[in-house]
C-alpha positions in Angstrom: -34.3 -2.9 31.4 -32.9 -6.1 29.4 -30.9 -5.2 26.3 -32.2 -5.9 23.1 -30.8 -6.8 19.7 -27.4 -8.4 18.8 -24.7 -8.2 21.3 -21.7 -6.3 20.7 -18.5 -8.3 19.7 -15.6 -8.0 22.3 -13.0 -8.4 19.6 -12.2 -8.2 16.0 -11.9 -12.1 16.2 -15.2 -12.8 17.4 -17.4 -10.7 15.1 -18.5 -11.6 11.5 -16.5 -9.7 9.0 -18.7 -7.1 7.1 -19.4 -7.7 3.5 -16.9 -5.8 1.3 -17.7 -3.7 -1.8 -16.2 -5.2 -5.1 -13.7 -2.4 -5.4 -13.2 -1.0 -1.9 -11.2 2.2 -1.7 -9.0 0.5 1.2 -8.1 -3.0 2.2 -8.0 -4.0 5.8 -4.2 -5.0 5.0 -3.4 -1.3 3.8 -5.1 0.2 7.2 -3.2 -2.5 9.3 0.1 -1.7 7.5 -0.3 2.1 7.9 -1.3 2.1 11.3 1.8 0.0 12.3 4.1 2.7 10.7 2.2 5.4 12.7 2.5 3.4 15.8 6.2 2.8 15.4 6.9 6.4 14.5 4.9 8.2 17.1 3.5 5.9 19.6 0.2 4.6 20.7 -1.1 8.0 21.9 -1.0 9.3 18.2 -3.2 6.7 16.9 -6.7 7.8 16.2 -9.1 6.9 13.2 -8.8 10.3 12.0 -5.1 10.7 11.7 -4.9 7.3 10.2 -7.6 8.1 7.6 -5.4 11.4 7.1 -2.3 9.3 6.4 -4.3 6.9 4.0 -5.8 10.0 2.1 -9.2 8.8 3.0 -11.8 10.0 5.4 -12.1 8.3 8.7 -15.7 6.9 7.8 -13.6 4.8 5.1 -12.1 2.9 7.8 -15.1 1.7 9.4 -16.0 -0.7 6.4 -13.1 -2.8 8.0 -13.1 -1.9 11.6 -15.3 -0.8 14.2 -13.0 1.3 16.2 -9.4 1.9 17.0 -9.4 -1.1 19.5 -9.9 -3.4 16.4 -7.1 -1.6 14.6 -4.7 -2.5 17.3 -5.8 -6.0 17.7 -5.2 -6.3 13.9 -1.6 -4.5 14.3 -0.5 -6.8 17.2 -1.6 -10.1 15.4 0.6 -8.6 12.2 3.4 -8.1 14.3 3.2 -11.5 15.7 3.3 -12.7 12.1 7.0 -11.5 12.2 8.4 -13.9 14.8 10.2 -16.8 13.3 10.0 -20.3 15.1 13.5 -21.9 14.1 13.7 -25.5 13.9 16.5 -27.8 15.2 18.9 -28.6 12.4 19.4 -32.2 13.7 17.9 -34.2 16.5 20.7 -33.5 18.8 19.9 -31.6 22.3 22.3 -28.8 21.7 20.8 -28.1 18.2 17.3 -28.1 20.0 18.5 -25.8 22.6 19.9 -23.3 20.3 16.8 -23.1 18.3 14.7 -22.5 21.6 17.0 -19.9 22.5 16.9 -18.2 19.2 13.0 -18.4 19.3 13.0 -16.3 22.4 15.5 -14.0 21.1 13.2 -13.6 17.9 10.2 -12.7 20.1 12.3 -10.2 22.2 13.7 -8.5 18.9 10.3 -8.4 17.3 8.8 -6.6 20.3 11.7 -4.1 20.6 11.1 -3.3 16.9 7.6 -2.2 17.9 8.0 -0.5 21.4 4.2 0.7 21.5 3.1 -2.9 22.1 4.6 -2.5 25.7 1.2 -0.3 26.5 -1.4 -2.7 24.8 -0.5 -6.4 25.3 -2.4 -6.5 28.9 -5.6 -5.2 27.2 -5.8 -7.9 24.2 -7.7 -10.5 25.8 -8.3 -12.1 22.5 -5.1 -11.8 20.9 -4.7 -15.5 21.1 -7.4 -15.8 18.4 -5.7 -14.0 15.7 -4.4 -16.2 12.9 -0.8 -15.0 13.1 -0.7 -15.8 16.8 -2.6 -19.3 16.1 0.1 -20.2 13.7 3.1 -18.9 16.2 1.5 -21.0 18.9 1.2 -24.0 16.6 4.8 -23.9 15.5 6.0 -23.1 19.2 4.4 -26.2 20.4 6.2 -28.2 17.6 9.5 -26.8 18.5 9.2 -28.1 22.1 7.9 -31.4 20.9 11.1 -31.8 18.9 13.0 -31.4 22.2 11.1 -34.3 23.9 8.2 -32.7 25.6 4.9 -34.1 25.5 2.0 -31.8 24.2 0.9 -30.7 27.7 4.3 -29.8 29.0 5.2 -28.0 25.4 2.1 -25.6 26.3 3.5 -24.8 29.9 6.9 -24.3 28.4 5.8 -22.1 25.7 3.7 -20.0 28.0 6.6 -19.8 30.4 9.2 -18.7 27.8 6.5 -16.2 26.5 5.8 -14.8 29.7 9.5 -14.1 30.4 10.4 -12.7 27.2 7.6 -10.3 27.2 8.4 -9.1 30.8 12.0 -8.4 29.7 11.0 -6.9 26.2 8.3 -4.6 27.3 10.7 -3.1 30.3 13.5 -2.6 27.8 10.7 -1.3 25.3 9.6 1.3 27.8 13.4 2.1 28.7 14.3 2.4 25.1 11.4 4.5 24.4 12.4 7.1 27.3 16.0 7.3 25.5 14.5 8.1 22.3 12.6 11.1 24.0 15.6 12.2 25.6 17.5 12.4 22.5 20.6 10.5 23.9 22.4 7.6 23.1 22.0 4.2 25.1 25.9 4.2 26.3 25.5 8.0 27.2 22.5 7.7 29.0 23.9 4.7 31.0 27.3 6.6 31.7 25.5 9.7 33.0 23.4 7.9 35.5 26.3 6.0 37.1 27.4 8.7 39.7 23.7 9.1 40.9 23.2 5.2 41.0 26.6 4.8 43.0 25.4 7.2 45.6 21.8 5.9 46.0 22.9 2.3 46.7 24.9 3.5 49.7 22.4 2.9 52.2 21.8 -0.6 50.9 24.4 -2.9 51.6 23.3 -5.6 49.4 22.8 -3.3 46.5 26.0 -1.8 47.2 27.7 -4.9 46.9 26.1 -5.9 43.7 26.9 -2.5 42.4 30.5 -2.7 43.3 30.8 -6.1 41.4 29.6 -4.5 38.0 32.5 -3.3 36.1 32.5 0.6 35.4 32.3 1.7 31.8 30.7 -1.6 30.7 28.8 -1.7 27.6 25.1 -0.9 28.2 23.8 -3.0 25.2 26.2 -5.9 26.0 24.9 -6.0 29.5 20.9 -6.0 28.6 21.8 -8.9 26.2 23.8 -10.8 28.8 20.9 -10.3 31.2 18.4 -11.8 28.7 20.6 -14.9 27.9 21.4 -15.9 31.4 17.5 -15.6 32.2 16.5 -17.6 29.3 19.2 -20.2 29.7 18.1 -20.5 33.5 14.2 -21.1 32.3 15.1 -23.7 29.6 17.0 -25.7 32.0 14.2 -25.5 34.7 11.7 -26.6 31.9 13.8 -29.5 30.9 13.9 -30.8 34.6 10.4 -30.5 34.8 9.7 -32.4 31.6 12.1 -35.1 32.7 10.5 -36.1 36.0 
């Protein structure tokens, strides 16, 4: 039978806001702020309407004045996190200053995602994330950054999406790794040093991996190694994007 009535909104960004009471007990901002605090401290599995209501000293039904379900809270929380990302602008018109700003932008995205590692498990499910106001503003500023580097608008969009994809891919892998570390109760360097003997043994049957592993200095700083990997990757991507734009 055909459905009747109004279609269900598929995102918090695609449905009209509900009328608010003159003095609501809770605001959407309070709900989102507390949701982020819960997600940061306990992870995505801990989020529920009931638990969030308890943390806000309100019944779960009070939350439904502002959101329809947990998925909408996650959408709002992710957009709030996007609002933390700063897009630096070059301090001059020199190419070096633009490159510094572009690299800093990528680092800002990475740092923000690592502050909120729960994002790793939800970004692939947020099909309407680009409609959030913070993401809209972020995209506008990101396009401006690339335009200031000599990219036209179309190529700026390609550049922004390419960097976004790289940074998210690296950061989400790091977030999953750091979450595992946190659960183990071990420091990153301790974990790194502990698995070295097992890694050395595991690569023996693979000549390229064995050679690559042998090139890595023993006792290297784990955090510095992660940072170095990220910086080399973003430099390669920016070099490629600039070459593409110049053609």
